[in-house]
Amino acid sequence: MRKAVVLTVSAVAVAIALTACGGRKHDVAYYEQLVDSIRKAEQIEDMRRKAGLEQHSRQKETWFDSLRLRTLPVRNAGDDLARLGDFAEVPAVLNENLGHPATDTLKAVQLPESHRHKVLMVAEMRDSVTSSIHLCTMDARYLLVDQLCIYEQKEERRPDDVGVTYMEYYITSRYEITLMLYYQSNQEGKNAELLNLRRFVIDKEGRFQETVVESE
C-alpha cells in the first residue's frame, strides 16, 4: 500500500506541475504543500477504512452526491460563479480530498463524469468576490486524481508597463478544454495581448493531457 501511495502522489505532482495556472510553474514549496495534502488525504482515508469508520465515508459521499450538476458546454465567465453554476461551500474537512489545506475557502459544483471519474469545478476564494478556478478529477473514493487551473487573474509588472494577466476558458461537451492567457495593460486604449493558447482533454486515467491546437 505504501508503495502505491508514493507512486500515486508522484504522478499527481508531475501532472500538477504541467498544469499550473497560466502555464506558469509555482515554486517548490507550493508543490510540496499540495503533494503533502494529497498524501495526507490518502493516508487518513486508509486509516478510517481500516478502523471501520464508515459513517464519515457515507457523510462524504452524501455531500459530494448533493452537489448540483452543471451541464456542458461551459463558456468563459471569468470568476463569476453565479453565471457558471450553483456552487456549494466545501466543508473544511473535505478540502484535503481536493488537494487543499483545511484553511482554504472552497466552493464546488459538479460536472458530468469523464471515463467514470467524477469531475468538479472548484473555486478557491481569495476574498468574498475573487477566486481562482480549477477542474478536478476524482477517483471512486473521492480522492483527487488531477487538477487543472482554468481561471486566475494576477497583477503583472513589466519593465515598461503594469497590468494584469487573466485566463479565458471554453469546455466542450466532449471535454475539450481550451485555455487562453491574456495580458491587459492598465494604460487606456491598449488591447489585451494573447500570451498563449493551450488545449487539454481528460484521459482514461482521469488526468488532464495537453493536445496540439490545430490552426483554424
Coordinates of C-alpha atoms in Angstrom, one line a residue:
M1 CA 0.0 0.0 0.0
R2 CA 2.8 2.4 0.9
K3 CA 4.4 1.9 -2.5
A4 CA 1.1 2.5 -4.3
V5 CA 0.6 5.8 -2.4
V6 CA 4.1 7.0 -3.2
L7 CA 3.6 6.3 -6.9
T8 CA 0.2 8.0 -6.9
V9 CA 1.5 11.1 -5.2
S10 CA 4.5 11.3 -7.6
A11 CA 2.3 11.0 -10.6
V12 CA -0.1 13.7 -9.3
A13 CA 2.9 16.0 -8.6
V14 CA 4.2 15.7 -12.2
A15 CA 0.7 16.3 -13.6
I16 CA 0.1 19.4 -11.5
A17 CA 3.5 20.8 -12.4
L18 CA 2.4 20.7 -16.0
T19 CA -0.9 22.4 -15.5
A20 CA -0.2 25.4 -13.2
C21 CA -2.3 28.5 -13.7
G22 CA -1.5 30.4 -16.8
G23 CA 1.1 27.8 -17.9
R24 CA 3.5 29.1 -15.2
K25 CA 5.0 26.8 -12.6
H26 CA 4.7 27.6 -8.9
D27 CA 7.7 27.3 -6.6
V28 CA 8.8 24.1 -4.9
A29 CA 7.1 24.9 -1.6
Y30 CA 3.8 25.1 -3.4
Y31 CA 4.1 21.7 -4.8
E32 CA 5.4 20.2 -1.6
Q33 CA 2.4 21.6 0.3
L34 CA 0.0 20.3 -2.4
V35 CA 1.5 16.8 -2.5
D36 CA 1.6 16.6 1.3
S37 CA -2.1 17.4 1.3
I38 CA -2.9 14.7 -1.2
R39 CA -0.7 12.2 0.6
K40 CA -2.4 13.1 4.0
A41 CA -5.8 12.7 2.5
E42 CA -4.9 9.2 1.2
Q43 CA -3.4 8.2 4.5
I44 CA -6.4 9.4 6.5
E45 CA -8.8 7.7 4.2
D46 CA -6.9 4.4 4.6
M47 CA -6.8 4.8 8.4
R48 CA -10.6 5.5 8.5
R49 CA -11.3 2.5 6.4
K50 CA -9.1 0.1 8.5
A51 CA -10.7 1.5 11.7
G52 CA -14.2 0.8 10.3
L53 CA -15.2 4.4 10.3
E54 CA -17.8 4.1 7.6
Q55 CA -20.0 6.9 8.9
H56 CA -17.5 9.6 7.8
S57 CA -17.3 7.9 4.4
R58 CA -21.1 7.9 4.0
Q59 CA -21.3 11.6 5.0
K60 CA -18.5 12.4 2.5
E61 CA -20.3 10.5 -0.3
T62 CA -23.6 12.2 0.6
W63 CA -22.1 15.6 0.4
F64 CA -20.4 15.0 -3.0
D65 CA -23.6 13.5 -4.3
S66 CA -25.6 16.5 -3.2
L67 CA -23.7 18.9 -5.4
R68 CA -25.7 20.5 -8.2
L69 CA -24.8 19.2 -11.7
R70 CA -23.6 21.8 -14.2
T71 CA -24.0 20.5 -17.7
L72 CA -21.6 21.0 -20.6
P73 CA -20.5 23.0 -22.5
V74 CA -19.1 25.7 -20.3
R75 CA -18.3 29.1 -21.8
N76 CA -16.0 31.7 -20.3
A77 CA -17.4 33.7 -17.4
G78 CA -14.2 34.7 -15.6
D79 CA -14.7 34.1 -11.9
D80 CA -18.4 35.0 -12.0
L81 CA -19.6 31.9 -10.1
A82 CA -23.3 32.8 -10.4
R83 CA -23.0 32.5 -14.2
L84 CA -21.1 29.2 -14.0
G85 CA -23.4 27.2 -11.8
D86 CA -24.8 26.7 -8.3
F87 CA -21.6 26.4 -6.3
A88 CA -21.8 24.9 -2.8
E89 CA -19.3 25.6 0.0
V90 CA -16.9 22.8 0.6
P91 CA -16.7 21.6 4.2
A92 CA -13.1 22.2 5.5
V93 CA -12.8 18.6 6.5
L94 CA -13.1 17.7 2.8
N95 CA -10.5 20.2 1.5
E96 CA -7.8 17.6 1.6
N97 CA -9.8 15.4 -0.8
L98 CA -9.4 18.3 -3.3
G99 CA -5.7 18.8 -2.7
H100 CA -6.1 21.9 -0.5
P101 CA -5.3 22.6 3.2
A102 CA -8.3 23.0 5.5
T103 CA -7.6 26.7 5.8
D104 CA -8.6 27.4 2.2
T105 CA -12.1 28.5 1.4
L106 CA -13.5 26.4 -1.4
K107 CA -16.7 26.2 -3.4
A108 CA -17.6 23.5 -5.8
V109 CA -20.1 22.4 -8.5
Q110 CA -20.3 19.0 -10.2
L111 CA -19.8 18.4 -13.9
P112 CA -20.6 15.3 -15.9
E113 CA -18.4 12.3 -15.3
S114 CA -15.5 11.5 -17.7
H115 CA -14.3 7.9 -18.1
R116 CA -16.1 7.1 -14.9
H117 CA -14.2 9.7 -13.0
K118 CA -16.1 12.4 -11.1
V119 CA -15.3 15.9 -12.3
L120 CA -15.7 19.1 -10.2
M121 CA -15.3 22.7 -10.9
V122 CA -13.7 24.1 -7.7
A123 CA -13.3 27.8 -6.8
E124 CA -10.7 28.8 -4.3
M125 CA -12.0 32.0 -2.8
R126 CA -9.3 34.6 -2.2
D127 CA -11.8 37.1 -0.8
S128 CA -15.6 37.4 -0.9
V129 CA -15.6 38.0 -4.7
T130 CA -12.3 37.0 -6.2
S131 CA -11.4 33.4 -6.9
S132 CA -9.2 31.1 -9.0
I133 CA -11.0 28.1 -10.6
H134 CA -9.8 24.6 -11.1
L135 CA -11.2 21.5 -12.8
C136 CA -10.6 18.4 -10.5
T137 CA -11.0 14.8 -11.3
M138 CA -11.6 12.3 -8.5
D139 CA -11.5 8.5 -8.1
A140 CA -14.2 6.2 -6.7
R141 CA -13.1 7.1 -3.1
Y142 CA -13.5 10.8 -3.8
L143 CA -9.7 11.4 -3.8
L144 CA -8.0 13.8 -6.1
V145 CA -6.6 12.3 -9.3
D146 CA -5.6 15.5 -11.1
Q147 CA -6.4 19.2 -11.4
L148 CA -6.2 21.9 -14.0
C149 CA -6.4 25.6 -13.4
I150 CA -8.8 27.3 -15.8
Y151 CA -9.1 30.7 -14.4
E152 CA -6.8 33.1 -12.4
Q153 CA -6.1 36.8 -12.5
K154 CA -2.9 38.3 -11.3
E155 CA -1.2 41.7 -11.3
E156 CA 1.9 41.8 -13.5
R157 CA 4.6 44.4 -13.5
R158 CA 6.8 44.7 -16.7
P159 CA 9.8 46.9 -17.1
D160 CA 7.8 49.4 -19.2
D161 CA 4.2 48.6 -18.1
V162 CA 1.8 47.5 -15.4
G163 CA -1.3 45.4 -15.9
V164 CA -2.9 42.1 -15.2
T165 CA -2.8 38.6 -16.7
Y166 CA -6.1 36.7 -16.8
M167 CA -7.4 33.5 -18.4
E168 CA -10.4 32.6 -20.6
Y169 CA -11.7 29.1 -20.9
Y170 CA -14.1 27.0 -23.0
I171 CA -15.1 23.4 -22.3
T172 CA -17.0 21.5 -24.9
S173 CA -19.5 18.7 -24.3
R174 CA -16.6 16.2 -25.2
Y175 CA -14.4 17.8 -22.5
E176 CA -12.1 19.6 -25.0
I177 CA -10.8 22.3 -22.7
T178 CA -9.3 25.4 -24.3
L179 CA -7.4 27.9 -22.1
M180 CA -6.2 31.3 -23.3
L181 CA -3.9 33.5 -21.2
Y182 CA -4.0 37.3 -21.8
Y183 CA -2.1 40.3 -20.6
Q184 CA -4.1 43.5 -20.2
S185 CA -2.2 46.8 -19.8
N186 CA -3.6 49.4 -17.3
Q187 CA -2.9 52.0 -20.0
E188 CA -6.1 53.3 -21.5
G189 CA -6.7 52.2 -25.1
K190 CA -4.4 49.2 -25.2
N191 CA -6.0 45.9 -26.3
A192 CA -5.4 42.7 -24.4
E193 CA -2.4 40.7 -25.6
L194 CA -2.8 36.9 -26.1
L195 CA 0.2 35.2 -24.4
N196 CA -0.6 31.6 -25.1
L197 CA -3.3 29.2 -26.1
R198 CA -3.5 25.6 -24.8
R199 CA -5.9 22.7 -25.1
F200 CA -6.5 19.7 -22.8
V201 CA -8.5 16.6 -22.7
I202 CA -9.2 14.1 -19.9
D203 CA -7.7 10.7 -20.5
K204 CA -9.0 7.3 -19.3
E205 CA -7.0 7.6 -16.1
G206 CA -8.7 10.9 -15.2
R207 CA -5.6 13.0 -16.0
F208 CA -5.5 16.2 -18.0
Q209 CA -3.5 15.7 -21.1
E210 CA -2.4 18.6 -23.3
T211 CA -3.1 18.2 -27.0
V212 CA -2.0 20.0 -30.1
V213 CA -4.0 23.1 -31.0
E214 CA -4.8 22.9 -34.7
S215 CA -4.9 26.2 -36.6
E216 CA -8.3 27.3 -37.7

